[in-house]
mmCIF file of C-alpha atoms in Angstrom:
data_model
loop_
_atom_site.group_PDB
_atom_site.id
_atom_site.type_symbol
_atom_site.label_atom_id
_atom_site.label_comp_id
_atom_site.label_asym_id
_atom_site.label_seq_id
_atom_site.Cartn_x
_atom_site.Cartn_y
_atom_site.Cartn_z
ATOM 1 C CA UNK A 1 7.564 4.345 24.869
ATOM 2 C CA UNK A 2 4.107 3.447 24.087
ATOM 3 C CA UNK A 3 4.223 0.589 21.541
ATOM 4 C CA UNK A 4 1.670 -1.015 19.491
ATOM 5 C CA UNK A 5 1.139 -5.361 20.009
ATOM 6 C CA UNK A 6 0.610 -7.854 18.308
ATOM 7 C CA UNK A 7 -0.347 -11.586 19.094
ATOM 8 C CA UNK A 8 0.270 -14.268 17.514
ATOM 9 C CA UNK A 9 3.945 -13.618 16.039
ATOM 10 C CA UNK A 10 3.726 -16.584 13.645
ATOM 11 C CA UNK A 11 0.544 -18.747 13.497
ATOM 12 C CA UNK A 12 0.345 -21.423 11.246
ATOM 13 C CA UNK A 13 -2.824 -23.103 9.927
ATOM 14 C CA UNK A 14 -4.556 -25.561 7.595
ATOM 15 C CA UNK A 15 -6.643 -24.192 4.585
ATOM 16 C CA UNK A 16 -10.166 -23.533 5.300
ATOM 17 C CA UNK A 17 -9.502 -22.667 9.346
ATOM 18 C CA UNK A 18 -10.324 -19.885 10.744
ATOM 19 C CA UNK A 19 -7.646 -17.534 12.051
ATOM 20 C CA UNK A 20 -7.667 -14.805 14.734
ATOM 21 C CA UNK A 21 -5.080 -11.915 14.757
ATOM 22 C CA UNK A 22 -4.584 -9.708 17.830
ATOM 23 C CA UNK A 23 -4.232 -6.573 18.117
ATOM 24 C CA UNK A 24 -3.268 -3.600 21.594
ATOM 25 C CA UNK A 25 -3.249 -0.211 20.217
ATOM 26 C CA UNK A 26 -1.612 2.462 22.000
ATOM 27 C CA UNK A 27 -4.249 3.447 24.400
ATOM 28 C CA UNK A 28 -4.988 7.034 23.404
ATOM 29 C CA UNK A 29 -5.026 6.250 19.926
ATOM 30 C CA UNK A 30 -8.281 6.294 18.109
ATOM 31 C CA UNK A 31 -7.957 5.422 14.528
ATOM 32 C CA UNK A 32 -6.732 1.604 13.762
ATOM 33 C CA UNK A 33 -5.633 -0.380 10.712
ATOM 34 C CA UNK A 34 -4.990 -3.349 9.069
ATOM 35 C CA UNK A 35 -2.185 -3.922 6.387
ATOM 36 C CA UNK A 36 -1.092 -7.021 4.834
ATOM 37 C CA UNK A 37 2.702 -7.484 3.388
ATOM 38 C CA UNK A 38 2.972 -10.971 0.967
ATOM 39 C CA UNK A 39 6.217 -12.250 1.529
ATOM 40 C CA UNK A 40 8.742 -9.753 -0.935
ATOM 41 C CA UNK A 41 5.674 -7.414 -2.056
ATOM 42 C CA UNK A 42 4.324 -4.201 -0.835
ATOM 43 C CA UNK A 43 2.350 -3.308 2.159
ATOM 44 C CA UNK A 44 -1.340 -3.320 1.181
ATOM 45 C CA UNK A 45 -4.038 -1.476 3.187
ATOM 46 C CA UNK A 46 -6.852 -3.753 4.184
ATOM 47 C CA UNK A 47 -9.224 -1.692 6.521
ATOM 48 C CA UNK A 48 -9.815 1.175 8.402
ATOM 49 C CA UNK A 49 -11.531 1.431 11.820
ATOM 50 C CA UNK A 50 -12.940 4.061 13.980
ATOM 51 C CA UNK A 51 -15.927 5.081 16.116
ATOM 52 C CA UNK A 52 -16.267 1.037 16.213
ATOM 53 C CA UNK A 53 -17.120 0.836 12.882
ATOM 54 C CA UNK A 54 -15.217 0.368 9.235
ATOM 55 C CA UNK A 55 -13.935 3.741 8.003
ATOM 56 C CA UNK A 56 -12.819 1.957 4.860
ATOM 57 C CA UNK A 57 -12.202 -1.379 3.478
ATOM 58 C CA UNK A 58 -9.655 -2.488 0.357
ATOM 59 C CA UNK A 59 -10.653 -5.339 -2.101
ATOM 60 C CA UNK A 60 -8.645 -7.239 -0.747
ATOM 61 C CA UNK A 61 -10.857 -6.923 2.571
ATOM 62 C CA UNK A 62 -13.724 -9.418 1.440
ATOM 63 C CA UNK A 63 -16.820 -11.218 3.259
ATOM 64 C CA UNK A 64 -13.881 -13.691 4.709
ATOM 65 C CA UNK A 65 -12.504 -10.508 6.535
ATOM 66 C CA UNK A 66 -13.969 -9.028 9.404
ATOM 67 C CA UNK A 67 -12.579 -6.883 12.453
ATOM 68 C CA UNK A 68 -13.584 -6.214 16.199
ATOM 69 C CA UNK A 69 -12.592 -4.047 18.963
ATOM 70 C CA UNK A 70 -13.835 -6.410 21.393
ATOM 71 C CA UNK A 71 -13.287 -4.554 24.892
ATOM 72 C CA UNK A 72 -11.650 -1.209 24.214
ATOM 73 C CA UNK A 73 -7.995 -2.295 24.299
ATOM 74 C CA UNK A 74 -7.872 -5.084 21.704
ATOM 75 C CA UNK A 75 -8.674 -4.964 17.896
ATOM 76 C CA UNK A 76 -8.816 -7.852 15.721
ATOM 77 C CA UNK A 77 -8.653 -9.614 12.046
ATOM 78 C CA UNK A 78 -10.865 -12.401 11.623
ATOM 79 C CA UNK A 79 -10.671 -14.193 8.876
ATOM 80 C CA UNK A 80 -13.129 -17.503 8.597
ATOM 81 C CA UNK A 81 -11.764 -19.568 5.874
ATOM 82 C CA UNK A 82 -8.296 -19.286 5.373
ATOM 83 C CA UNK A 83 -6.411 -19.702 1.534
ATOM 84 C CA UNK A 84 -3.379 -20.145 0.426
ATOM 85 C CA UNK A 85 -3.055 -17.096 -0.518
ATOM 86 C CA UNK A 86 -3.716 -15.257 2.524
ATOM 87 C CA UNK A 87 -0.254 -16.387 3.670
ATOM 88 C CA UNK A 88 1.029 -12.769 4.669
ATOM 89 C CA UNK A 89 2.590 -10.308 7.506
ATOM 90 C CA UNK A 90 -0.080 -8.565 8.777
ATOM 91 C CA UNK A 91 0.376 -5.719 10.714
ATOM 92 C CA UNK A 92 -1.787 -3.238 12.922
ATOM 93 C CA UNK A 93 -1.300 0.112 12.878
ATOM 94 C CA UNK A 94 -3.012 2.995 15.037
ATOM 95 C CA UNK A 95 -3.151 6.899 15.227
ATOM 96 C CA UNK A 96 -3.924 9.436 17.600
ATOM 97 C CA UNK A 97 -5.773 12.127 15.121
ATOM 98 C CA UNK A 98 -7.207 12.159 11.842
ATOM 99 C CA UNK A 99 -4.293 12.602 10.075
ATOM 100 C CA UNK A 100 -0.266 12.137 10.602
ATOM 101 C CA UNK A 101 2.213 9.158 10.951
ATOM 102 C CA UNK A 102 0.698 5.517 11.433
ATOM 103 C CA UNK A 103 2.664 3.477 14.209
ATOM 104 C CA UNK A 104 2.962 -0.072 13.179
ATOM 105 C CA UNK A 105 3.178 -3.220 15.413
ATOM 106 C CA UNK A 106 5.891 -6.064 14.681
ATOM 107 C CA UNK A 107 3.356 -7.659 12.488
ATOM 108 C CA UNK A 108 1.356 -11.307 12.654
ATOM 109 C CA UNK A 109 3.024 -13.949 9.783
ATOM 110 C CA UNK A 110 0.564 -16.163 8.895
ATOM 111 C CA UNK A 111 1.429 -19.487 6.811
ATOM 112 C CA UNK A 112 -1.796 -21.429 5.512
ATOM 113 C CA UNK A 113 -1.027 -24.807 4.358
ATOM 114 C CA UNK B 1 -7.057 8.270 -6.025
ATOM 115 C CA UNK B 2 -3.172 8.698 -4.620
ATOM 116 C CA UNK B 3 -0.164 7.036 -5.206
ATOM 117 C CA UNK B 4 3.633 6.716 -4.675
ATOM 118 C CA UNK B 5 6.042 5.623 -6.908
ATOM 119 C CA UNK B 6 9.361 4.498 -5.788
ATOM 120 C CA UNK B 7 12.345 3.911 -8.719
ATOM 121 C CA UNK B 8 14.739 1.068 -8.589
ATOM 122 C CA UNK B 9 13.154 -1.574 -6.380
ATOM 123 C CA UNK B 10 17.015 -2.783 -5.273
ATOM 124 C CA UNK B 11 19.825 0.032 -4.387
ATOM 125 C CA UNK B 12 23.502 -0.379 -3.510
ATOM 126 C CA UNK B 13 26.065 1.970 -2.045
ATOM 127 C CA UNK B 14 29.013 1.352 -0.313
ATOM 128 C CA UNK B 15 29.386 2.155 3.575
ATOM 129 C CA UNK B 16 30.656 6.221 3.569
ATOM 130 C CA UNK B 17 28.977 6.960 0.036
ATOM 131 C CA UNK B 18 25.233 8.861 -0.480
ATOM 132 C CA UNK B 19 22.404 7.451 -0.352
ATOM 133 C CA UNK B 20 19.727 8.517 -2.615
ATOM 134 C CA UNK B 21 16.239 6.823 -2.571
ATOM 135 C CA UNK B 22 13.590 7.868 -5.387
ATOM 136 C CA UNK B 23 10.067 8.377 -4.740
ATOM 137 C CA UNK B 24 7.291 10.525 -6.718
ATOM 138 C CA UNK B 25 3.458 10.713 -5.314
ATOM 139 C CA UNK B 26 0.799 11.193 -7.534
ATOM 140 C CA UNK B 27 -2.495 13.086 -5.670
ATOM 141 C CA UNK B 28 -5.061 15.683 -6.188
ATOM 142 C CA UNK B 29 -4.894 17.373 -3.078
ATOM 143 C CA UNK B 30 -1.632 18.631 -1.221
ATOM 144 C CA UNK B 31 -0.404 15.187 0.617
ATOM 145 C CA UNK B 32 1.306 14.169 3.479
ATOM 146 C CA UNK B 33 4.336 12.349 2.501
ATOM 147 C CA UNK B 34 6.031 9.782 4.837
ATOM 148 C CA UNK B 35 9.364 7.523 4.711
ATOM 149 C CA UNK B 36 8.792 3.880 6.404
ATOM 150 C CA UNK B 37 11.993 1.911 7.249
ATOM 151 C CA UNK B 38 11.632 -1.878 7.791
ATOM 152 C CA UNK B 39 14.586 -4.048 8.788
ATOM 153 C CA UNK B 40 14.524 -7.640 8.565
ATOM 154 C CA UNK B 41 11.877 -9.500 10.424
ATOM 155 C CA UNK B 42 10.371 -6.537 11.725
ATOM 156 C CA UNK B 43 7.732 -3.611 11.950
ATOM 157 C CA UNK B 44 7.721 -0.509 10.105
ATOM 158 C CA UNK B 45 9.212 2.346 11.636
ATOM 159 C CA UNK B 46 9.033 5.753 10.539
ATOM 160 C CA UNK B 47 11.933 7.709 9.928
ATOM 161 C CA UNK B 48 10.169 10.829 8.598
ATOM 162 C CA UNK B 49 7.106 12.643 7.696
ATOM 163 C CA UNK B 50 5.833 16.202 5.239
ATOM 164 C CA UNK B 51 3.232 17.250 6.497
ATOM 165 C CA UNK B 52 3.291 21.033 6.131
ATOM 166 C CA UNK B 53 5.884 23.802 6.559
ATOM 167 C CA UNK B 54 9.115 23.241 5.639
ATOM 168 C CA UNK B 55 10.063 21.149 2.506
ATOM 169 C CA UNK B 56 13.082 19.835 3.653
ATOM 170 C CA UNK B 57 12.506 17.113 6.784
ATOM 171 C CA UNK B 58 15.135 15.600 8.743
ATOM 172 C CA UNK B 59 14.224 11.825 10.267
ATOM 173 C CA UNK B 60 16.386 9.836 12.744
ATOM 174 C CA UNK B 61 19.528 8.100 11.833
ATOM 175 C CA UNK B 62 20.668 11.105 9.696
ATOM 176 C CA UNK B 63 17.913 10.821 6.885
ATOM 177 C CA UNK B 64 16.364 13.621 5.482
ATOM 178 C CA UNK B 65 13.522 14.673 2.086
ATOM 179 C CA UNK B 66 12.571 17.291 0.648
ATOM 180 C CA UNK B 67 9.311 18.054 -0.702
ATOM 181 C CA UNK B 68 8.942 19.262 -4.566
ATOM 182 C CA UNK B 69 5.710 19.861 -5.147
ATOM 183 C CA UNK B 70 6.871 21.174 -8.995
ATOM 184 C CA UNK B 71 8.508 17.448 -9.214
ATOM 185 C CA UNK B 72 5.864 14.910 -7.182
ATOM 186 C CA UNK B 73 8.864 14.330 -5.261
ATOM 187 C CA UNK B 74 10.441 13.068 -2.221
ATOM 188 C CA UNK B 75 13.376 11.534 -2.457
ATOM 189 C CA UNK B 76 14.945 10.179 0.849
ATOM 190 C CA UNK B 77 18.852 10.909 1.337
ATOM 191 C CA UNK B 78 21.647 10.213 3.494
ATOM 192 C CA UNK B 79 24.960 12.178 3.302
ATOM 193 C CA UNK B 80 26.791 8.942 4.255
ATOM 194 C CA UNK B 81 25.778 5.157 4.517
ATOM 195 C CA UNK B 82 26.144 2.893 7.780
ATOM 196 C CA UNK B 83 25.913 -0.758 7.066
ATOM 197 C CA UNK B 84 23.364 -0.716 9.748
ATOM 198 C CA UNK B 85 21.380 1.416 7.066
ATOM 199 C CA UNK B 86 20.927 -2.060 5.153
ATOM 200 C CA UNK B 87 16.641 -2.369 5.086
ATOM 201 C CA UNK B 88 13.770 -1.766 2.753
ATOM 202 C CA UNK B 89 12.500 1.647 2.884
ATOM 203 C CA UNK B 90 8.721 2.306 1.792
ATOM 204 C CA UNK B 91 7.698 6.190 0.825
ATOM 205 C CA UNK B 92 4.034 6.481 1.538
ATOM 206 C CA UNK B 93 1.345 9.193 0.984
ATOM 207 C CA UNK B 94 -2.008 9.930 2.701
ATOM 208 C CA UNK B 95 -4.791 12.312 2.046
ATOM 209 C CA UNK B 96 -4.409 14.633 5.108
ATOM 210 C CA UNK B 97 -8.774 15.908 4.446
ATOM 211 C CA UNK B 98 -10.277 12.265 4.183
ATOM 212 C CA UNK B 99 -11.535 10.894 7.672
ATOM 213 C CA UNK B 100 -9.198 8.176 9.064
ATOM 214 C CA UNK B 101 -6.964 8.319 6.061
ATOM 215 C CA UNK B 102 -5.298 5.569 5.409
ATOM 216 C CA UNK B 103 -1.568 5.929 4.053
ATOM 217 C CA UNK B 104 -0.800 4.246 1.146
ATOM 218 C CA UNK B 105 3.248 2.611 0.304
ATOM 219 C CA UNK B 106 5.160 2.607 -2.496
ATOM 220 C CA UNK B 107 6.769 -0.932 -3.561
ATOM 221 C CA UNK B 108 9.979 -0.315 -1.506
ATOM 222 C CA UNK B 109 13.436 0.001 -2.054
ATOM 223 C CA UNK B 110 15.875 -2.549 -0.962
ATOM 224 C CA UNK B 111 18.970 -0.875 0.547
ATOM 225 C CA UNK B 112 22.323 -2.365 0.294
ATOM 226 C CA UNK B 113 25.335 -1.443 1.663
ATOM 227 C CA UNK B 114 29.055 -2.752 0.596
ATOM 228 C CA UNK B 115 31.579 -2.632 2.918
#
C-alpha cells in the first residue's frame, strides 16, 4: 500500500542550526502538508503546498520556515535557525484531490538543545 | 474560521464496555468531518471520514460516527473496547470548497482501556 515517508525519524540539534526534514509523498498525490505535534499537545497545521507554491501558511509558519519540492518526489521543511521551542513531531501529509482524508507519514521528532 | 471541539481530553473504559468519544465542529459551511487515531510513537491513521451521504460512517476496527448537523456533532463509538483500542484519537474538520484545504484537529482524546 502506497505509504507516505519520512526522513529523519529523530534528528537532534543545537539551537540556532539549521534543520532539514524530508519528505516522499505518495506519487499521485498532489496536495502536501506540514503539521507540527509539541510533545502532549495537538496537531497544528503549518503549511499548505500545491502547484509548487504555498496554498496556505499558519502563524506558526514564520520567515524561519520555508518548504521545497525539490525534484518531484521529495518535499521538505526547512527551518534556518532552530529554537527551543521548535522541539516537535512533525509530520507530512499528502492528498490526491482537493478535498478528502489527509494520509500522514510516521512523523520527524525533532529535539533542539 | 472552523473548529472541532473534543470533550474530556482523558477517557477510560474497561475492555468489553462502550466507547464513546465526544467531538462538536464549529463551521460556516457544511464540513467534512474526520476521526484520526494515533498510537504510541506513531503516525496518524484515519479510521473514518463524513464527507457526504450517509450520517452514520463505519471506520476500521469496529468504529463508527454519526453526523448531527442539528448538534455540531460527531461523536466516535465503539460497541465494545479491545485493549488494543488504547491511543489518542483526534476528530478533525476541513472546509470541503477552499483550495487545498487543510484539516484542522481537535485536542485529542486519550483512550484507556482497563482490563
Amino acid at each position: 500500500e502506497p505509504e507516505v515517508t519520512q526522513t529523519p525519524s529523530h534528528q537532534v540539534t543545537q539551537m540556532g542550526q539549521e534543520v532539514i526534514l524530508r519528505c516522499v509523498p505518495i506519487s499521485n498525490h498532489l496536495y502536501f502538508y506540514w503539521y507540527r505535534q509539541i510533545l502532549g499537545q495537538k496537531v497544528e497545521f503549518l503549511v499548505s503546498f500545491y502547484n509548487n507554491e504555498i496554498s496556505e501558511k499558519s502563524e506558526i509558519f514564520d520567515d524561519q520556515f520555508s518548504v521545497e519540492r525539490p525534484d518531484g518526489s521529495n518535499f521538505t521543511l526547512k527551518i534556518r535557525s532552530t529554537k527551543l521551542e521548535d522541539s516537535a513531531m512533525y509530520f507530512c501529509a499528502s492528498r490526491d484531490r482537493v478535498v478528502g482524508e489527509l494520509f500522514f507519514g510516521e512523523g520527524s521528532r525533532l529535539t533542539v538543545l | 474560521a472552523q473548529s472541532v471541539t473534543q470533550l474530556g481530553s482523558h477517557v477510560s473504559v474497561s475492555e468489553g464496555a462502550l466507547v464513546l468519544l465526544r467531538c462538536n465542529y464549529s463551521s460556516s459551511v457544511p464540513p467534512y468531518l474526520f476521526w484520526y487515531v494515533q498510537y504510541p510513537n506513531q503516525g496518524l491513521q484515519l479510521l473514518l471520514k463524513y464527507t457526504t451521504g450517509a450520517t452514520l460512517v463505519k471506520g476500521i476496527n469496529g468504529f463508527e460516527a454519526e453526523f448531527k448537523k442539528s448538534e455540531t456533532s460527531f461523536h466516535l463509538t465503539k460497541p465494545s473496547a479491545h485493549m488494543s483500542d488504547a491511543a489518542e484519537y483526534f476528530c478533525a474538520v476541513s472546509d470541503p470548497y477552499s483550495s487545498a484545504s487543510k484539516i484542522i484537529f481537535g485536542s485529542g482524546t486519550r483512550l484507556s482501556i482497563r482490563p
